[in-house]
Amino acid sequence: MANPAITLGDFLRSRRARLTPEHTGGPVVPGRRRVPGLRREELAHLAGVSVDYYTRLEQGRCGNVSPVVLDAIARALRLDCTERVHLANLSAQRPTAKKSIPPQRVRPETWQLLGMLERGGVPAMILGRRTDLLAVNRLGRELYHGIDLTGRPASERNLARLMFLDGRVRDIYPDWEAVAAEVAATLQFEAGRRPDDPLMHQLVHDLLAGSPEFARMWARHDVTELLVGVKRYRHPAVGTMTLTYQAMSLPAEPDQTLLLYSVEPGSPSDRALRGLAERTCGHNGS
C-alpha cells in the first residue's frame, strides 16, 4: 500500500502556496495566477537555483539534493525548524522494501515513573511511533473519561485514531479543531521520518478513509513536533481544565515520548485537577 501524500513535491507546493511576492520582496512574474502563492519561477529566483532544476525537484525527478540547495530553498520558503527537518527527511527518501518493525514495549522503570507521577497528581502517558498510546497512568486515562484507552486492541490504541475516529473525543476537547490539527501535523512529521513503515501507511490510509476532517488537515501538509503546549479538557465531574503538556524523549527508548501535564498553581484548573486526582486515585494530589 502506498503512503498517501508524503512526497517532497507536495510539501514544497504547499509551502510555496503560503507566500506571495509581496511577502518575499522578490520579482513578480507577470500574468494571471491560476493558483495562490509564489510561482515556481519566483521561488527558484529567491533560492538561487534554475527554474528547470526547481521544477524537477517538485516533480520528484532529482537525485541527491545537496544540503546547500535545501538550505537555500528552506530560506526562500521561510520554513521553521520543524519544517526544515521535514524537508530534509523527504528529500532523503528512496524507494525501499517495507520493513517489519517489532512492536514497542514499555520498560518496568517507565511504568514505575508513571505510577510516581500519578501519586503526585500528574496525568502522564507514553506515546510511541505513529502516536501509538503505549502506556497511561490512571489520572491520564481519566482525562478521556468514558473512553477505554487500554482495553481496546493494541492496533487501535493510537492517539490519532482516537482523535479522528471516535466521536466522543469531541466532547472532551472544547478546542477539538485545533487539537486535531496538531495531531494531524504531528503524524505528518512522523510519516516523513518513517517512509518504510507499513503500519504508518495503514494508519494514514484508515484515517483518510474514515475521517473527512483528517483528509482536509492532511492535505495542508503542516508539520509539527510534540514539545510543549496548552490544551483544554472538559470533564463532567470537575468542569473544564486548562493543562500545559510537555513532551520528553526517553533516553533508553528514543522512539518513546513521555507526555505529562501540569497546571498553574492556585488556578481553577489546579483545584479541578486535585479534585480529579482525589476521585480517581484516592488522594488529594498534594
Short mmCIF file of C-alpha atoms in Angstrom, two decimals:
data_model
loop_
_atom_site.label_atom_id
_atom_site.label_comp_id
_atom_site.label_asym_id
_atom_site.label_seq_id
_atom_site.Cartn_x
_atom_site.Cartn_y
_atom_site.Cartn_z
CA MET A 1 0.00 0.00 0.00
CA ALA A 2 1.43 3.36 -0.99
CA ASN A 3 1.74 6.01 1.70
CA PRO A 4 -0.60 8.83 0.56
CA ALA A 5 0.64 12.37 0.12
CA ILE A 6 4.06 12.00 1.75
CA THR A 7 6.13 13.45 -1.07
CA LEU A 8 8.69 16.20 -1.35
CA GLY A 9 6.81 17.83 -4.23
CA ASP A 10 3.53 18.08 -2.35
CA PHE A 11 5.26 19.63 0.65
CA LEU A 12 7.12 22.17 -1.48
CA ARG A 13 3.95 23.16 -3.32
CA SER A 14 2.04 23.57 -0.05
CA ARG A 15 4.75 25.85 1.40
CA ARG A 16 5.05 27.80 -1.84
CA ALA A 17 1.29 28.43 -1.80
CA ARG A 18 1.60 30.24 1.54
CA LEU A 19 3.81 33.01 0.13
CA THR A 20 3.29 35.89 -2.29
CA PRO A 21 5.83 38.18 -3.98
CA GLU A 22 4.62 40.95 -1.69
CA HIS A 23 5.70 38.87 1.32
CA THR A 24 9.11 37.98 -0.04
CA GLY A 25 10.09 41.16 -1.85
CA GLY A 26 11.20 39.15 -4.87
CA PRO A 27 10.49 39.84 -8.54
CA VAL A 28 6.96 39.29 -9.79
CA VAL A 29 6.38 37.16 -12.87
CA PRO A 30 3.65 38.91 -14.91
CA GLY A 31 0.45 37.18 -15.90
CA ARG A 32 -2.70 35.85 -14.28
CA ARG A 33 -2.19 33.47 -11.35
CA ARG A 34 -4.18 30.28 -11.56
CA VAL A 35 -3.18 29.13 -8.06
CA PRO A 36 -2.32 31.08 -4.90
CA GLY A 37 1.22 31.70 -3.77
CA LEU A 38 4.57 32.07 -5.46
CA ARG A 39 5.17 30.71 -8.92
CA ARG A 40 7.96 28.25 -9.46
CA GLU A 41 9.96 30.88 -11.31
CA GLU A 42 9.67 33.29 -8.38
CA LEU A 43 10.68 30.68 -5.82
CA ALA A 44 13.61 29.49 -7.95
CA HIS A 45 14.87 33.08 -8.19
CA LEU A 46 14.67 33.54 -4.41
CA ALA A 47 16.51 30.25 -3.81
CA GLY A 48 19.18 30.95 -6.45
CA VAL A 49 18.50 27.82 -8.49
CA SER A 50 17.36 27.37 -12.07
CA VAL A 51 13.66 27.11 -12.82
CA ASP A 52 14.28 23.78 -14.55
CA TYR A 53 16.05 22.37 -11.51
CA TYR A 54 13.35 23.50 -9.09
CA THR A 55 10.63 22.14 -11.37
CA ARG A 56 12.33 18.74 -11.50
CA LEU A 57 12.66 18.85 -7.70
CA GLU A 58 8.93 19.38 -7.22
CA GLN A 59 8.20 16.65 -9.74
CA GLY A 60 10.44 14.17 -7.91
CA ARG A 61 12.90 13.90 -10.80
CA CYS A 62 16.04 14.92 -8.90
CA GLY A 63 18.51 12.58 -7.26
CA ASN A 64 20.52 13.61 -4.25
CA VAL A 65 19.86 17.20 -3.27
CA SER A 66 22.78 18.96 -1.65
CA PRO A 67 22.38 20.47 1.85
CA VAL A 68 23.30 23.86 0.37
CA VAL A 69 20.39 23.75 -2.07
CA LEU A 70 17.99 22.51 0.61
CA ASP A 71 19.04 25.35 2.88
CA ALA A 72 18.51 27.90 0.11
CA ILE A 73 15.05 26.55 -0.64
CA ALA A 74 14.17 26.43 3.07
CA ARG A 75 15.19 30.08 3.44
CA ALA A 76 13.21 31.09 0.37
CA LEU A 77 10.14 29.29 1.69
CA ARG A 78 10.67 30.70 5.19
CA LEU A 79 10.49 27.28 6.80
CA ASP A 80 10.67 26.92 10.56
CA CYS A 81 12.97 24.41 12.28
CA THR A 82 10.49 21.52 12.17
CA GLU A 83 9.67 22.17 8.52
CA ARG A 84 13.39 22.19 7.68
CA VAL A 85 13.82 18.77 9.28
CA HIS A 86 10.77 17.51 7.39
CA LEU A 87 12.18 18.87 4.13
CA ALA A 88 15.45 17.01 4.74
CA ASN A 89 13.58 13.80 5.61
CA LEU A 90 11.51 13.93 2.44
CA SER A 91 14.48 14.75 0.21
CA ALA A 92 16.35 11.74 1.58
CA GLN A 93 13.56 9.26 0.87
CA ARG A 94 14.36 6.46 -1.55
CA PRO A 95 12.09 3.59 -2.65
CA THR A 96 12.76 0.68 -0.32
CA ALA A 97 11.11 -2.55 0.67
CA LYS A 98 8.70 -2.21 3.58
CA LYS A 99 10.33 -3.18 6.86
CA SER A 100 8.87 -5.39 9.54
CA ILE A 101 9.09 -3.23 12.65
CA PRO A 102 8.86 -5.00 16.02
CA PRO A 103 6.21 -3.79 18.48
CA GLN A 104 7.30 -1.39 21.17
CA ARG A 105 7.45 -2.35 24.83
CA VAL A 106 7.41 -0.09 27.88
CA ARG A 107 10.19 -0.75 30.37
CA PRO A 108 9.30 -1.60 34.01
CA GLU A 109 11.21 1.52 35.09
CA THR A 110 8.91 3.62 32.91
CA TRP A 111 5.82 2.06 34.44
CA GLN A 112 7.25 2.93 37.87
CA LEU A 113 7.71 6.52 36.73
CA LEU A 114 4.09 6.73 35.56
CA GLY A 115 2.98 5.45 38.96
CA MET A 116 5.07 8.02 40.80
CA LEU A 117 3.67 10.80 38.64
CA GLU A 118 0.17 9.55 39.37
CA ARG A 119 0.80 9.63 43.11
CA GLY A 120 1.95 13.21 42.68
CA GLY A 121 -1.29 14.12 40.90
CA VAL A 122 0.29 14.32 37.44
CA PRO A 123 -1.51 12.83 34.41
CA ALA A 124 1.03 11.16 32.13
CA MET A 125 1.27 8.79 29.18
CA ILE A 126 3.85 7.21 26.89
CA LEU A 127 3.49 7.74 23.15
CA GLY A 128 5.36 5.59 20.65
CA ARG A 129 5.77 5.61 16.90
CA ARG A 130 2.77 6.84 14.90
CA THR A 131 1.28 8.40 18.11
CA ASP A 132 0.67 4.89 19.46
CA LEU A 133 -0.53 5.02 23.05
CA LEU A 134 1.82 2.61 24.83
CA ALA A 135 1.04 3.36 28.47
CA VAL A 136 -1.00 5.78 30.55
CA ASN A 137 -1.49 6.24 34.29
CA ARG A 138 -4.94 6.33 35.87
CA LEU A 139 -5.10 10.11 36.02
CA GLY A 140 -4.15 10.30 32.35
CA ARG A 141 -6.90 7.83 31.49
CA GLU A 142 -9.39 9.93 33.43
CA LEU A 143 -8.79 12.88 31.09
CA TYR A 144 -10.51 10.68 28.47
CA HIS A 145 -13.42 9.80 30.78
CA GLY A 146 -15.80 7.23 29.38
CA ILE A 147 -13.33 6.02 26.75
CA ASP A 148 -11.45 2.78 27.40
CA LEU A 149 -7.89 3.57 26.34
CA THR A 150 -6.23 0.35 27.46
CA GLY A 151 -8.90 -2.31 26.89
CA ARG A 152 -9.04 -1.95 23.11
CA PRO A 153 -6.79 -3.97 20.74
CA ALA A 154 -3.18 -2.76 20.51
CA SER A 155 -3.67 -1.70 16.89
CA GLU A 156 -6.41 0.71 17.99
CA ARG A 157 -4.54 2.25 20.93
CA ASN A 158 -3.44 5.26 18.95
CA LEU A 159 -3.94 8.96 19.63
CA ALA A 160 -4.69 9.84 16.00
CA ARG A 161 -7.25 7.05 15.64
CA LEU A 162 -8.87 8.19 18.88
CA MET A 163 -8.92 11.83 17.80
CA PHE A 164 -10.47 11.33 14.35
CA LEU A 165 -12.41 8.06 14.53
CA ASP A 166 -14.02 8.23 17.99
CA GLY A 167 -16.72 10.90 18.04
CA ARG A 168 -16.77 11.01 21.85
CA VAL A 169 -13.44 12.83 21.88
CA ARG A 170 -15.10 15.97 20.51
CA ASP A 171 -16.90 16.36 23.85
CA ILE A 172 -13.59 16.14 25.73
CA TYR A 173 -11.78 18.90 23.84
CA PRO A 174 -13.56 22.28 23.73
CA ASP A 175 -10.97 23.23 21.09
CA TRP A 176 -11.19 19.98 19.14
CA GLU A 177 -10.36 21.52 15.75
CA ALA A 178 -7.04 22.98 16.97
CA VAL A 179 -6.05 19.86 18.90
CA ALA A 180 -6.93 17.59 15.98
CA ALA A 181 -4.92 19.75 13.58
CA GLU A 182 -1.90 19.42 15.88
CA VAL A 183 -2.26 15.63 15.94
CA ALA A 184 -2.53 15.51 12.13
CA ALA A 185 0.58 17.70 11.78
CA THR A 186 2.47 15.53 14.27
CA LEU A 187 1.55 12.42 12.30
CA GLN A 188 2.61 14.10 9.03
CA PHE A 189 6.04 14.81 10.52
CA GLU A 190 6.35 11.23 11.80
CA ALA A 191 5.32 9.85 8.40
CA GLY A 192 8.15 11.81 6.80
CA ARG A 193 10.58 10.20 9.23
CA ARG A 194 9.28 6.68 8.58
CA PRO A 195 8.67 6.23 4.84
CA ASP A 196 9.18 2.45 5.05
CA ASP A 197 6.82 1.77 7.98
CA PRO A 198 3.84 -0.29 6.72
CA LEU A 199 1.87 0.34 9.93
CA MET A 200 2.18 4.07 9.38
CA HIS A 201 0.90 3.62 5.83
CA GLN A 202 -2.08 1.62 7.10
CA LEU A 203 -2.86 4.18 9.79
CA VAL A 204 -2.86 7.10 7.34
CA HIS A 205 -4.95 5.10 4.86
CA ASP A 206 -7.54 4.29 7.54
CA LEU A 207 -7.73 7.88 8.74
CA LEU A 208 -8.11 9.27 5.21
CA ALA A 209 -10.88 6.77 4.52
CA GLY A 210 -12.66 7.27 7.83
CA SER A 211 -12.42 10.99 8.56
CA PRO A 212 -13.09 13.89 6.17
CA GLU A 213 -11.63 16.23 8.81
CA PHE A 214 -8.36 14.31 8.81
CA ALA A 215 -8.25 14.30 5.00
CA ARG A 216 -8.71 18.08 5.00
CA MET A 217 -5.97 18.64 7.59
CA TRP A 218 -3.63 16.10 5.99
CA ALA A 219 -3.87 17.91 2.66
CA ARG A 220 -2.38 21.05 4.25
CA HIS A 221 0.97 19.25 4.71
CA ASP A 222 1.53 21.07 8.01
CA VAL A 223 4.11 19.52 10.32
CA THR A 224 4.86 19.91 14.00
CA GLU A 225 6.63 18.11 16.84
CA LEU A 226 5.11 17.45 20.22
CA LEU A 227 7.18 19.64 22.53
CA VAL A 228 5.14 21.90 24.79
CA GLY A 229 1.69 23.42 24.57
CA VAL A 230 -1.67 24.05 26.22
CA LYS A 231 -4.88 22.03 25.93
CA ARG A 232 -8.29 22.35 27.49
CA TYR A 233 -10.10 19.25 28.73
CA ARG A 234 -13.79 19.05 29.66
CA HIS A 235 -14.68 16.61 32.45
CA PRO A 236 -18.22 16.03 33.74
CA ALA A 237 -17.11 15.82 37.37
CA VAL A 238 -14.78 18.82 37.67
CA GLY A 239 -15.52 21.01 34.65
CA THR A 240 -13.08 22.41 32.11
CA MET A 241 -9.35 22.33 32.90
CA THR A 242 -6.53 24.15 31.13
CA LEU A 243 -3.46 21.90 31.19
CA THR A 244 0.07 22.52 29.96
CA TYR A 245 1.70 19.50 28.36
CA GLN A 246 5.39 18.77 27.90
CA ALA A 247 6.85 16.00 25.77
CA MET A 248 10.16 14.41 26.69
CA SER A 249 12.08 11.69 24.84
CA LEU A 250 13.09 8.74 27.00
CA PRO A 251 16.89 8.30 26.81
CA ALA A 252 16.74 4.49 26.77
CA GLU A 253 13.89 4.42 24.22
CA PRO A 254 14.36 7.24 21.68
CA ASP A 255 11.13 6.31 19.86
CA GLN A 256 9.09 6.70 23.04
CA THR A 257 7.87 10.04 24.39
CA LEU A 258 6.76 10.85 27.92
CA LEU A 259 3.82 13.24 27.75
CA LEU A 260 2.96 14.82 31.09
CA TYR A 261 0.60 17.54 32.16
CA SER A 262 0.75 20.38 34.68
CA VAL A 263 -1.43 23.29 35.80
CA GLU A 264 -0.82 26.77 37.10
CA PRO A 265 -0.63 26.56 40.92
CA GLY A 266 -3.66 28.00 42.67
CA SER A 267 -5.67 28.29 39.45
CA PRO A 268 -9.20 26.90 38.97
CA SER A 269 -7.60 24.18 36.82
CA ASP A 270 -5.28 23.30 39.72
CA ARG A 271 -8.25 22.83 42.03
CA ALA A 272 -10.09 20.83 39.38
CA LEU A 273 -7.13 18.52 38.78
CA ARG A 274 -6.67 17.99 42.51
CA GLY A 275 -10.33 17.09 42.78
CA LEU A 276 -9.99 14.67 39.87
CA ALA A 277 -6.94 13.06 41.48
CA GLU A 278 -8.84 12.57 44.71
CA ARG A 279 -11.79 10.99 42.91
CA THR A 280 -9.63 8.81 40.67
CA CYS A 281 -6.67 7.80 42.79
CA GLY A 282 -7.91 8.29 46.33
CA HIS A 283 -5.54 11.12 47.29
CA ASN A 284 -5.59 14.89 47.36
CA GLY A 285 -2.93 15.36 44.67
CA SER A 286 -0.56 17.13 47.09
#
